[in-house]
Structure formats: structure tokens, C-alpha cells
mmCIF file of C-alpha atoms and ligand atoms in Angstrom:
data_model
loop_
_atom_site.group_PDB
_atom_site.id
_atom_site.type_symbol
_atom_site.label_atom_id
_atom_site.label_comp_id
_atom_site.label_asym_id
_atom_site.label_seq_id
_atom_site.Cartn_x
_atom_site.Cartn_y
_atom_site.Cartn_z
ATOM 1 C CA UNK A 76 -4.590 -48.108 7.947
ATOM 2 C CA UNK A 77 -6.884 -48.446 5.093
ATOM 3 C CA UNK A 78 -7.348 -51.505 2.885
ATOM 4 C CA UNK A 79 -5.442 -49.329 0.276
ATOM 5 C CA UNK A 80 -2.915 -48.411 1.988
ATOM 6 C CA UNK A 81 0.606 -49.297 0.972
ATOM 7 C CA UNK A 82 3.181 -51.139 2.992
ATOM 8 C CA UNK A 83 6.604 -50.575 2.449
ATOM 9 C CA UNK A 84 9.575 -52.653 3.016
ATOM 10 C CA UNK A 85 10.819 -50.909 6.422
ATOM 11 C CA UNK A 86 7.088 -51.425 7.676
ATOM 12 C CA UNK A 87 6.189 -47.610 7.292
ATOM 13 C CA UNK A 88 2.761 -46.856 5.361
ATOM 14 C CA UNK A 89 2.217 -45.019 2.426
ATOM 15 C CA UNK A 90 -1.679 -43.792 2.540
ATOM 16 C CA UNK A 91 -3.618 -44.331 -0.019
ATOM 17 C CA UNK A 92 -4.634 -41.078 -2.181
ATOM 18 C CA UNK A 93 -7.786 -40.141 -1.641
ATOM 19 C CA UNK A 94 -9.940 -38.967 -4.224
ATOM 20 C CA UNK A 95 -9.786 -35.230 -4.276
ATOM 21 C CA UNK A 96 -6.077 -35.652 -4.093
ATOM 22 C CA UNK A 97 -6.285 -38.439 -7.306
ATOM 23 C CA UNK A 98 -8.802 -35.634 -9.162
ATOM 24 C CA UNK A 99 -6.448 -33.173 -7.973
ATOM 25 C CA UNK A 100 -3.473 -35.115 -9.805
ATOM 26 C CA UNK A 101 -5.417 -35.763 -12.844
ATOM 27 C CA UNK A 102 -6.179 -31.817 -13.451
ATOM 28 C CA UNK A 103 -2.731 -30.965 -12.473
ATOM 29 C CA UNK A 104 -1.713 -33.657 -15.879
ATOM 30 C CA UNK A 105 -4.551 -32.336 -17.963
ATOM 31 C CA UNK A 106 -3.718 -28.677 -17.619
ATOM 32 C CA UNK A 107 0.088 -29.498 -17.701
ATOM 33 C CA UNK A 108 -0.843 -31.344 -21.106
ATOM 34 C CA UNK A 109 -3.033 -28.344 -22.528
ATOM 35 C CA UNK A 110 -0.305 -25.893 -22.053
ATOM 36 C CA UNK A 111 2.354 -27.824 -23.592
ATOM 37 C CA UNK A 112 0.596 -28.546 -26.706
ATOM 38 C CA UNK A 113 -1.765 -25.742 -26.963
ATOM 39 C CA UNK A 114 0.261 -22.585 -24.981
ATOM 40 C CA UNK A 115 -3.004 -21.931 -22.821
ATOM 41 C CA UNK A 116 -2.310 -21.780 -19.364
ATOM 42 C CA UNK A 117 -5.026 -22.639 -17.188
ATOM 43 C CA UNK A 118 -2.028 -23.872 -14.072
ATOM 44 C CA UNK A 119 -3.234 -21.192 -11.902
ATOM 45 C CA UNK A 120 -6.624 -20.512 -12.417
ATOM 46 C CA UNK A 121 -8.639 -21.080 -8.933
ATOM 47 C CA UNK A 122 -9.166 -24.962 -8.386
ATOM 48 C CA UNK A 123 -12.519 -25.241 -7.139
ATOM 49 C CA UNK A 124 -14.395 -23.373 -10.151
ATOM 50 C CA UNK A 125 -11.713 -24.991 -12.257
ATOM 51 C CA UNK A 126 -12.730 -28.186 -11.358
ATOM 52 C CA UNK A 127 -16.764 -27.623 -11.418
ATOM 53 C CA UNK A 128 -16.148 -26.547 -15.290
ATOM 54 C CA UNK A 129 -13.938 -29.603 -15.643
ATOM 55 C CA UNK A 130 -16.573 -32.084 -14.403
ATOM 56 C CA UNK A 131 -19.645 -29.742 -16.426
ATOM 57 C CA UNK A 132 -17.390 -30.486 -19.595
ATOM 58 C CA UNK A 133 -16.954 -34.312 -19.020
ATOM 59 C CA UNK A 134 -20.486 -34.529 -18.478
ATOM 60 C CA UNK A 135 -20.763 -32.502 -21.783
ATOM 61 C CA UNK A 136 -18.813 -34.517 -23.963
ATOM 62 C CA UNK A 137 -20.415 -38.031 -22.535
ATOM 63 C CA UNK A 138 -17.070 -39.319 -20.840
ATOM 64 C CA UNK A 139 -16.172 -40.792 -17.236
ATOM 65 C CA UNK A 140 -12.761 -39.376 -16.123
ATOM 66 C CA UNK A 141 -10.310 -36.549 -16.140
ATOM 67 C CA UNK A 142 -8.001 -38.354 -17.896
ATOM 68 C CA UNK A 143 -10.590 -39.289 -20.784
ATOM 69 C CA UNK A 144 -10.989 -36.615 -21.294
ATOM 70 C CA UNK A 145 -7.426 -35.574 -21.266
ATOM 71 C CA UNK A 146 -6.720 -38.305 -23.762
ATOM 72 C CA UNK A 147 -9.765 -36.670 -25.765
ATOM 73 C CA UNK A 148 -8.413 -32.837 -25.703
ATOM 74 C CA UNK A 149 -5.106 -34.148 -26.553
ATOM 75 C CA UNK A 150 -5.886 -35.822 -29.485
ATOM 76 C CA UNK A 151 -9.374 -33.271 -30.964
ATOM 77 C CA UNK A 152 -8.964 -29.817 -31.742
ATOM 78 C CA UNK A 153 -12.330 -28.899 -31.784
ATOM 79 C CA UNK A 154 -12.665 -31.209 -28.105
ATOM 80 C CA UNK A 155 -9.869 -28.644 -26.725
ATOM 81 C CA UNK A 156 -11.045 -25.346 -28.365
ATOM 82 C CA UNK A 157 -15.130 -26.632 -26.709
ATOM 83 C CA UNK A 158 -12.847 -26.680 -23.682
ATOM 84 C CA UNK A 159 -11.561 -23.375 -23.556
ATOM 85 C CA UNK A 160 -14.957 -22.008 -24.127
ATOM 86 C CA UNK A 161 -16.425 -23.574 -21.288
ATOM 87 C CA UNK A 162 -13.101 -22.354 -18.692
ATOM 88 C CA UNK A 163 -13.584 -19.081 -20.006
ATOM 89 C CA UNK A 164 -16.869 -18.310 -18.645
ATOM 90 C CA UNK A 165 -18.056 -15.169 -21.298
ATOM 91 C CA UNK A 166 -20.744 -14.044 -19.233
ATOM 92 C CA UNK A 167 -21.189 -10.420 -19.775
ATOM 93 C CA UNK A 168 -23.913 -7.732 -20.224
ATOM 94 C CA UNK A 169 -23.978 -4.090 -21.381
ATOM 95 C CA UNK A 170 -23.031 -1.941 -18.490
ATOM 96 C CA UNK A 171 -22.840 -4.350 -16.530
ATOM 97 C CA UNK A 172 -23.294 -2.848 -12.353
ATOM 98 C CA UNK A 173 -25.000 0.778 -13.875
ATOM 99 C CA UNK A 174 -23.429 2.626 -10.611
ATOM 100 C CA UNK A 175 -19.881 1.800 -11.892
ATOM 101 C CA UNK A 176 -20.655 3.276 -15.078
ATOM 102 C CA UNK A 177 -22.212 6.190 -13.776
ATOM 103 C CA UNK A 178 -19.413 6.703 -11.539
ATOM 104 C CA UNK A 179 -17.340 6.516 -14.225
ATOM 105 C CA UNK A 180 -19.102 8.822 -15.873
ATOM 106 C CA UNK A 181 -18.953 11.558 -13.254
ATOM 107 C CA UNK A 182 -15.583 11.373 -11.436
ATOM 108 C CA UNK A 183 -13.004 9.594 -14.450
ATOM 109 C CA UNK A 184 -14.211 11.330 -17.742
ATOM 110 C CA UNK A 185 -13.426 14.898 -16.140
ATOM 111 C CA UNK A 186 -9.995 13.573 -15.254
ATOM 112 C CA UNK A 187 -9.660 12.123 -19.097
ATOM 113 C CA UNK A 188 -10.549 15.701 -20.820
ATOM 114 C CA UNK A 189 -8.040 16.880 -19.701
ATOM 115 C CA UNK A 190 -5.585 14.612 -21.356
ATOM 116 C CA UNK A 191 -5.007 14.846 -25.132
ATOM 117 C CA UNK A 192 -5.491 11.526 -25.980
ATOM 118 C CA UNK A 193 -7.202 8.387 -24.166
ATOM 119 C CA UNK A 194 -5.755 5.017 -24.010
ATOM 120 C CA UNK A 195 -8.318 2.295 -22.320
ATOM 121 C CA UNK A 196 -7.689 -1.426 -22.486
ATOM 122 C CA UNK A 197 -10.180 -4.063 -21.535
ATOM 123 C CA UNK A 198 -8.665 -6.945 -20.631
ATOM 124 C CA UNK A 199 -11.110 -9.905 -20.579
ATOM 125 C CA UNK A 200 -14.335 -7.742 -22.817
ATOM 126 C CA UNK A 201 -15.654 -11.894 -23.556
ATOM 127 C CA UNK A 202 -18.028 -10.838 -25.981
ATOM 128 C CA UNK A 203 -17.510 -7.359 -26.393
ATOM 129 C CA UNK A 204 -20.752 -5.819 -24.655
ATOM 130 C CA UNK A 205 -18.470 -3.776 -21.614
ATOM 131 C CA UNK A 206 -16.353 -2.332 -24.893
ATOM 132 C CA UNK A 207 -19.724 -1.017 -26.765
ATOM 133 C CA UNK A 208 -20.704 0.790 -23.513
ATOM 134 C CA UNK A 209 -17.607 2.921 -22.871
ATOM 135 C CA UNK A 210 -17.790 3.465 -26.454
ATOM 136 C CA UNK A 211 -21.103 4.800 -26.282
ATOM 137 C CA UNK A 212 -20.454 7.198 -23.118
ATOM 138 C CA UNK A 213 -17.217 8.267 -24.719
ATOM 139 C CA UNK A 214 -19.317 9.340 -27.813
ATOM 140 C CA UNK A 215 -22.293 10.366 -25.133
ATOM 141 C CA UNK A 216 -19.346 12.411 -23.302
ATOM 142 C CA UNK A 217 -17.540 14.097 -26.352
ATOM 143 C CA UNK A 218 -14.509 11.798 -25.921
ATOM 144 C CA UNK A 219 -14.367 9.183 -28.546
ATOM 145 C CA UNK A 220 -12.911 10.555 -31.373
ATOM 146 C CA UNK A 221 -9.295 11.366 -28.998
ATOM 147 C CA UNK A 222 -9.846 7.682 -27.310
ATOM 148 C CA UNK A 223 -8.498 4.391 -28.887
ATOM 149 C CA UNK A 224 -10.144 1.047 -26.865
ATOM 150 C CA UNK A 225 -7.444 -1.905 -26.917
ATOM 151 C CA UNK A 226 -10.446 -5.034 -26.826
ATOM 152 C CA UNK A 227 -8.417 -7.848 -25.870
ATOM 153 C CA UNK A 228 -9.678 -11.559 -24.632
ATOM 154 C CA UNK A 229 -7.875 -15.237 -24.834
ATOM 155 C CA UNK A 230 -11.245 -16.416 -26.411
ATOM 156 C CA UNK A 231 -11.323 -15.536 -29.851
ATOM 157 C CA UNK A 232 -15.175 -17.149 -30.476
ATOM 158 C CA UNK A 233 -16.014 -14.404 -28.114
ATOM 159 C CA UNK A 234 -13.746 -11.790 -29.571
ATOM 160 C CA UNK A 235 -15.078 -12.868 -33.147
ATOM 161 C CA UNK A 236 -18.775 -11.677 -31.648
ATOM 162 C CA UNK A 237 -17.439 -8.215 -30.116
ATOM 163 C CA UNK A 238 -15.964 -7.510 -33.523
ATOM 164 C CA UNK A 239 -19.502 -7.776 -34.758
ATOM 165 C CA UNK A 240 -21.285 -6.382 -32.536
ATOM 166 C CA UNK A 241 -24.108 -8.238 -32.923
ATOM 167 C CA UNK A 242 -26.326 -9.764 -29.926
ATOM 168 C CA UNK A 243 -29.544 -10.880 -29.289
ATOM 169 C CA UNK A 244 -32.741 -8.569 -29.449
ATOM 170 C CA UNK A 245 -33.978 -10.031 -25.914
ATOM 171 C CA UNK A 246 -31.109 -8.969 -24.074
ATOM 172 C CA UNK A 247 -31.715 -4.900 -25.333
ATOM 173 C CA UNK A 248 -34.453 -4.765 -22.303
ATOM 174 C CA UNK A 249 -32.322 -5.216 -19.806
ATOM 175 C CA UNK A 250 -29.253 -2.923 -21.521
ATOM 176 C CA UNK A 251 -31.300 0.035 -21.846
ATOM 177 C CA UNK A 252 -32.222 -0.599 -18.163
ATOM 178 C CA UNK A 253 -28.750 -0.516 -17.033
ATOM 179 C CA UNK A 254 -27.978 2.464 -19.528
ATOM 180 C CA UNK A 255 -30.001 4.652 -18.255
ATOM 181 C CA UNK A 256 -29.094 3.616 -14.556
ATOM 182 C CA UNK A 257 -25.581 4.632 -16.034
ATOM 183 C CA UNK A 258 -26.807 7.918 -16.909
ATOM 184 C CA UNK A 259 -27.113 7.587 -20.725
ATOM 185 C CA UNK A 260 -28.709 10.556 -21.708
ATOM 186 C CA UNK A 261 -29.859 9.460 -25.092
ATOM 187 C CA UNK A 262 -32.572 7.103 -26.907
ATOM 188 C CA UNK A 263 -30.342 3.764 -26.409
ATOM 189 C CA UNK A 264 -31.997 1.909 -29.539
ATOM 190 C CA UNK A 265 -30.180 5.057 -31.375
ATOM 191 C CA UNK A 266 -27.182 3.178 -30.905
ATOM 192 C CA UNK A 267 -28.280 -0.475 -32.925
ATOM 193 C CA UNK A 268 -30.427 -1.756 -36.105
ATOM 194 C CA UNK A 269 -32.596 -3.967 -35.434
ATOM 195 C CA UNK A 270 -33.158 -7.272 -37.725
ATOM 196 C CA UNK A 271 -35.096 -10.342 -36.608
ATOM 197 C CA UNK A 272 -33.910 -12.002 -33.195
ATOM 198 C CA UNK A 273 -30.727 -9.619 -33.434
ATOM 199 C CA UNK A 274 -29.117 -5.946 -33.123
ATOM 200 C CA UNK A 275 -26.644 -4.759 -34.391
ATOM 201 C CA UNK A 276 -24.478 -1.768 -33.111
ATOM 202 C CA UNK A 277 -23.627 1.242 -35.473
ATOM 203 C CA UNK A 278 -20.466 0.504 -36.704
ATOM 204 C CA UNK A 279 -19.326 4.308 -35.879
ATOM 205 C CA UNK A 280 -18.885 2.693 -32.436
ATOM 206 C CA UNK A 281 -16.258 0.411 -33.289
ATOM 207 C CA UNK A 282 -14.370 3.031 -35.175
ATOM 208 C CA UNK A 283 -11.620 3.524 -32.927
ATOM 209 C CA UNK A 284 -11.968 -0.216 -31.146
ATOM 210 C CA UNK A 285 -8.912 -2.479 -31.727
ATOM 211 C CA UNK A 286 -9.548 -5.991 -30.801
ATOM 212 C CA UNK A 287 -6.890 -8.874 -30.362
ATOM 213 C CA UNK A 288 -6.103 -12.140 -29.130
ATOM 214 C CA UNK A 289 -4.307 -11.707 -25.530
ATOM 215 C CA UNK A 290 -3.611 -14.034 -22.313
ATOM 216 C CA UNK A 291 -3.296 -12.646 -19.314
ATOM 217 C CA UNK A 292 -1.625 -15.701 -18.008
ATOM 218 C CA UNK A 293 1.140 -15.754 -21.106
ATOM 219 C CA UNK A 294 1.291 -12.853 -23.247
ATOM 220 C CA UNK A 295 3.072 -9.346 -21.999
ATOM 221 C CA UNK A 296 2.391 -5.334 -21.982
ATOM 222 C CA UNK A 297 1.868 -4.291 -24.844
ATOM 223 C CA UNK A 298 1.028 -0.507 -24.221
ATOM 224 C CA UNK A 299 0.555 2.699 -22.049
ATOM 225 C CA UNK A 300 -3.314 3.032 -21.510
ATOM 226 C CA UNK A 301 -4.927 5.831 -19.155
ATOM 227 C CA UNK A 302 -7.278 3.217 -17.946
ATOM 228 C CA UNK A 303 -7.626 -0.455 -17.605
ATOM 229 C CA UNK A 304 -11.101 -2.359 -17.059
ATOM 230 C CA UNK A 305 -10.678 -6.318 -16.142
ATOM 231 C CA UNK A 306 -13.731 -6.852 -14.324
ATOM 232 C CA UNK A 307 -14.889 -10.601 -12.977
ATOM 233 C CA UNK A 308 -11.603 -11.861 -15.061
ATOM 234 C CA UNK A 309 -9.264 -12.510 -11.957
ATOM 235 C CA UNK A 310 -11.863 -14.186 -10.073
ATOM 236 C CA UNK A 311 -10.751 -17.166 -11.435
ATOM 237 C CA UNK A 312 -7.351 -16.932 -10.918
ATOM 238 C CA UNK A 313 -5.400 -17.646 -7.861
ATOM 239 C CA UNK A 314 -3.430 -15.457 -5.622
ATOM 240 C CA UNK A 315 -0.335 -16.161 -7.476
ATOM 241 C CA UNK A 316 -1.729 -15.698 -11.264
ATOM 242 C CA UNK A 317 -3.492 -12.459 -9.798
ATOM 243 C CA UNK A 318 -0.532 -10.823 -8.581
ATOM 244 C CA UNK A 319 1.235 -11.702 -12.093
ATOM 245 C CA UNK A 320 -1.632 -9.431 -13.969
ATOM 246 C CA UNK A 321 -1.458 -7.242 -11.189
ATOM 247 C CA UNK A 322 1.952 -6.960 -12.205
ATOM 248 C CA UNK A 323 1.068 -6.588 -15.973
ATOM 249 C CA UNK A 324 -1.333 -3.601 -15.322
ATOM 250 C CA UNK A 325 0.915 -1.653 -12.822
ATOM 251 C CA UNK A 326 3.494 -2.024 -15.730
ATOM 252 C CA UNK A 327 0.775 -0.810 -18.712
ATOM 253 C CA UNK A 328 -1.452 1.884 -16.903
ATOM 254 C CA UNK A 329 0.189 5.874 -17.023
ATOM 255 C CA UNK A 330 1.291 7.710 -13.858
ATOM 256 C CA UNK A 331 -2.319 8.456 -12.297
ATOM 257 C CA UNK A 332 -3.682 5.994 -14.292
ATOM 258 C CA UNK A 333 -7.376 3.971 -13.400
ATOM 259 C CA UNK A 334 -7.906 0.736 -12.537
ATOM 260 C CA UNK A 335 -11.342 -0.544 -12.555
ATOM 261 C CA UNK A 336 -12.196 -4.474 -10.923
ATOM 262 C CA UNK A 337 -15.186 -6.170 -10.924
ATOM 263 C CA UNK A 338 -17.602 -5.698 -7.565
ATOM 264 C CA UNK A 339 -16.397 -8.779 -6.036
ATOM 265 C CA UNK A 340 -12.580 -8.015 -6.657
ATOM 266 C CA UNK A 341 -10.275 -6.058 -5.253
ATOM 267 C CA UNK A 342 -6.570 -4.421 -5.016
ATOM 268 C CA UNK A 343 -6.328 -5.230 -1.720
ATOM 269 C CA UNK A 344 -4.476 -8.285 -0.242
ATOM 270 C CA UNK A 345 -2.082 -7.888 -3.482
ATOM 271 C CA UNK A 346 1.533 -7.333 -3.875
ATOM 272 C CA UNK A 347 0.291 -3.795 -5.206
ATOM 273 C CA UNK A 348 -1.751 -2.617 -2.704
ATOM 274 C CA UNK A 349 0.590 -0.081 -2.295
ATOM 275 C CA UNK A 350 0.686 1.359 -5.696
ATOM 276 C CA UNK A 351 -3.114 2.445 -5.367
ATOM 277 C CA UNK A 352 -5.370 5.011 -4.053
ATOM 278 C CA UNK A 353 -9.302 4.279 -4.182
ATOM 279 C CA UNK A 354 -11.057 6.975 -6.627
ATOM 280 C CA UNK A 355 -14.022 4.945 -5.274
ATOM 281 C CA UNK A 356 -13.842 1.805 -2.680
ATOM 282 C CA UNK A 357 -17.211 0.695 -3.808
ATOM 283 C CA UNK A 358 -16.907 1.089 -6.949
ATOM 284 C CA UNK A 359 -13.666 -0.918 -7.112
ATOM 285 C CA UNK A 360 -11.988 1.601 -9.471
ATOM 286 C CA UNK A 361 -8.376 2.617 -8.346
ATOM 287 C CA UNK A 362 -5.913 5.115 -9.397
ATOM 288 C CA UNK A 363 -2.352 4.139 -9.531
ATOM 289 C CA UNK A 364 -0.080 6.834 -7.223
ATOM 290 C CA UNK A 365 3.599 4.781 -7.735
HETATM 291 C C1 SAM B 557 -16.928 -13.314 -16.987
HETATM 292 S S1 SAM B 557 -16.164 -12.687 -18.429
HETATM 293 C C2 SAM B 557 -16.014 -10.983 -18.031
HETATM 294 C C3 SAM B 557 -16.395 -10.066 -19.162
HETATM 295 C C4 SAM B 557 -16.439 -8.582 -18.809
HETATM 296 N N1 SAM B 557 -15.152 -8.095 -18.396
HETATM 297 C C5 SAM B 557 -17.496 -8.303 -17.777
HETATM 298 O O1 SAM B 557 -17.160 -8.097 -16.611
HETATM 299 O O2 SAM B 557 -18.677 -8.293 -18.117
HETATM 300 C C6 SAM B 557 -14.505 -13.300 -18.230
HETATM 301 C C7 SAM B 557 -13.667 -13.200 -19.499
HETATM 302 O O3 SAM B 557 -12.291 -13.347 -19.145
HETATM 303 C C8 SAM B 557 -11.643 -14.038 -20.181
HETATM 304 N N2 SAM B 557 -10.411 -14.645 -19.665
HETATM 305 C C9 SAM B 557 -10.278 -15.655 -18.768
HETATM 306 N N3 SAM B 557 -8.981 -15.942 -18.591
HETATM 307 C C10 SAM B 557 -8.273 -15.096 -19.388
HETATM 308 C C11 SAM B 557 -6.896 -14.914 -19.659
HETATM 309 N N4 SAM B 557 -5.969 -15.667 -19.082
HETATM 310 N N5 SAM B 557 -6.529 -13.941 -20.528
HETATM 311 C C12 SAM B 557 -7.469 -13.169 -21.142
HETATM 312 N N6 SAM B 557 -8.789 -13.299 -20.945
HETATM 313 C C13 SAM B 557 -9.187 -14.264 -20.077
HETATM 314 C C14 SAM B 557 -12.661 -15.082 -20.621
HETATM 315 O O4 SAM B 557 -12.398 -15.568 -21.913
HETATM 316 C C15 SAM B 557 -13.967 -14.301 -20.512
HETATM 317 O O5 SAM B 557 -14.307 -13.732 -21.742
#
């Protein structure tokens, strides 16, 4: 028995919480709070990242405790909406692991000319940057003008930046790096303008992009798409959360449709496993069979 232990009236003990299990509690009230007065619903994303962000944030916003801050996002708009911009991690690059791309290139675009029109969703583009590039091999691949790309994200800071298209110039040496790893087989400053610290990206490639507010967690199907990306989205997530958008994309991609995770995801260990044959196991792209 500790010294904060609890002693009830029939002499049994009641331990004392310790403090993971206190923090624990406190997160579990916070994100309980968030989704009843916001509608974001961050109940089942993975604890242990969950709760580095949540300390990074407190730091950030020069408080002591979960629940000050709780008190804090309650109570602050712009405290919350800070908040969901830190949980939602936007890291992204321009084709982002080159040998996905380039398989994509070489074993999925001969499957989609053959279809008449080409329905790809990314689910969880942050900033836009994985959108631009299948844009560009699309165009690179004679496919664009039959595709329409859904762009959808819960962030709409980041979407706000993938509608523009606009990104930093210091970031273009490492993008045309990984597009021509891809196998782009043009100039790739062809594709932006250039002005000061920034680029921008010829708005031809956001012709047929639609972008839109969407939660994985919360919001439903709301199409038929040929492919899906949602790479380094349900890393976050837990098992139960992941099986839910698992659910979500076996219900939105065609018959034969592609799936394509991030490297360190997979469909295996899912409830739909089953529903799956690897077009390539490394790649972590997927093509649904039932
Ligand atoms: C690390 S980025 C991945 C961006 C891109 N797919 C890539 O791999 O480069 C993760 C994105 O997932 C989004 N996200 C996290 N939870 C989400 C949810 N429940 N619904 C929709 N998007 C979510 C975040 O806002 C963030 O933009």
C-alpha cells in the first residue's frame, strides 16, 4: 500500500492512480470535450503519438496540465483550431517514396487506360503536394483530362494551401529529385512559376482537382473512385479507427479497384485482409478482389 492509497470502509484498498493512468484520464476528458463541442474526433487516434502532440502543444501554448489546457480549447477558438493543426501532423512532400510513384506509373496507369473515366481520391493530401504529383503523371501519362482527383483532408489550413498550390522554392530541389526517381520524363520546373521564396504550380494542374473538407473518423462515402491513396494517415489511428476507414474505402473503391498505403502501413492484420490482392507488397498498393 502506498501513502495514496485509499481505504475503504470493508478494509479493501483502492490504489492510487498512477500517473499515466491520471494523464490517461485527462486526454480521455479533453478529447471527449473536443468532439462534443467541435465534432472532431480524435477518440481513437493512437495514444502514444497522441499524447507526445498533446504535451508538444501544452508546452506551446505556455500551460502546465491537460486539463488547462482543456479548459483553454474549450473556451478559444483559435486555441482549438492551433490544436488540430498540431494532431494533424501535415508533413508531406512531392512524390513522396519515388519507387511508389514509379510503380504506379508502370503497373496501375495501364490498368486505368483502359477505363473510360478515372476516379482517384486522396484521403489525407495535408497540403496538397501527393495531389500535384498524380496530377502531373496523369498529364505526363495522357490521362488527366478523363481523371477527376477528389482532394480531401480534415485540416482545412492545409487544404486552403493545396488549393493554391503554392510552396516554398527550397523544397523544389528535393521534388525534382524524387520526380525524376518517379520517372517524370519532363523538365519538372515546366510544371511551376517561380516568384521570390515561392512556386507556384500551373493552374492547368488543378483543373480537374476537387478539394473538400472530410474526416475520416466522422464523415461517410461519398463516391465510387478507381483508386484511393491515404498514405501515413492511419498511422495514427488505432486498430479500431483503422478498420472503420478500412471499412469506408472497401465501400468507395470500384470492383478491381487500388488501394495505395503509406510504406509503413499495411492491409494486413485488418478486418479486410481478405478483400485484397497485393499489385505490389512493397509498394503497399492493393487491389480490391471482393
Ligand atoms: C502525414 S500527412 C500525410 C499526407 C500525404 N498523404 C502524404 O503521405 O504525404 C497526414 C494527413 O492526414 C490528415 N488527417 C489526420 N486525421 C484525419 C482524419 N480523421 N480525416 C482526414 N484527414 C486526416 C492530416 O490532417 C494530415 O494532413
Amino acid at each position: 500500500m502506498t501513502p495514496k492509497d485509499w481505504v475503504e470502509g470493508d478494509g479493501s484498498i483502492v490504489p492510487a492512480a498512477n500517473d499515466d493512468e491520471r494523464e490517461t484520464i485527462e486526454i480521455e476528458l479533453l478529447l471527449e470535450g473536443i468532439h462534443r463541442l467541435y465534432g472532431y474526433d480524435f477518440r481513437n487516434y493512437a495514444l502514444p503519438s497522441l499524447k507526445r502532440r498533446i504535451f508538444h502543444h501544452i508546452h506551446a501554448e505556455n500551460l502546465q496540465t491537460i486539463s488547462g489546457l482543456q479548459e483553454k480549447v474549450l473556451h478559444d477558438r483559435a486555441c482549438f483550431d492551433r490544436l488540430v493543426l498540431n494532431l494533424s501532423i501535415p508533413v508531406t512532400e512531392m512524390f513522396r517514396d519515388p519507387s511508389l510513384f514509379k510503380m504506379f506509373r508502370e503497373k496501375v496507369i495501364p490498368i486505368l487506360r483502359t477505363y473510360p473515366y478515372i476516379r482517384i481520391w486522396h484521403a489525407g493530401c495535408s497540403t496538397g503536394e501527393e495531389v500535384y504529383s498524380m496530377a502531373i503523371m496523369l498529364h505526363e501519362e495522357g490521362l488527366y483530362d478523363k481523371a477527376r482527383i477528389y482532394a480531401t483532408d480534415m485540416n482545412d489550413r492545409s487544404l486552403q494551401q493545396a488549393k493554391e498550390g503554392v510552396y516554398g522554392i527550397e523544397r523544389m530541389q528535393l521534388y525534382t529529385k524524387n520526380y525524376l526517381e518517379a520517372g517524370g520524363t519532363q523538365s519538372f520546373s515546366e510544371y511551376y512559376t517561380a516568384r521570390y521564396n515561392s512556386v507556384m504550380f500551373h493552374p492547368f494542374l488543378r483543373k480537374n482537382i476537387i478539394f473538400a473538407e472530410h474526416n475520416l473518423a466522422t464523415d461517410r462515402s461519398f463516391n465510387e473512385f478507381n483508386v484511393i491513396f491515404c498514405r501515413n494517415v492511419m498511422i495514427y489511428f488505432n486498430d479500431e479507427l483503422r478498420n472503420h476507414v478500412h471499412g469506408l474505402f472497401h465501400e468507395s473503391l470500384s470492383h478491381f479497384g487500388v488501394l495505395v498505403l503509406g510504406s509503413k502501413e499495411s492491409i494486413q492484420f485488418t478486418d479486410y485482409s481478405h478483400c485484397y490482392e497485393p499489385l505490389d507488397r512493397n509498394e503497399k498498393v492493393y487491389r480490391k478482389i471482393k
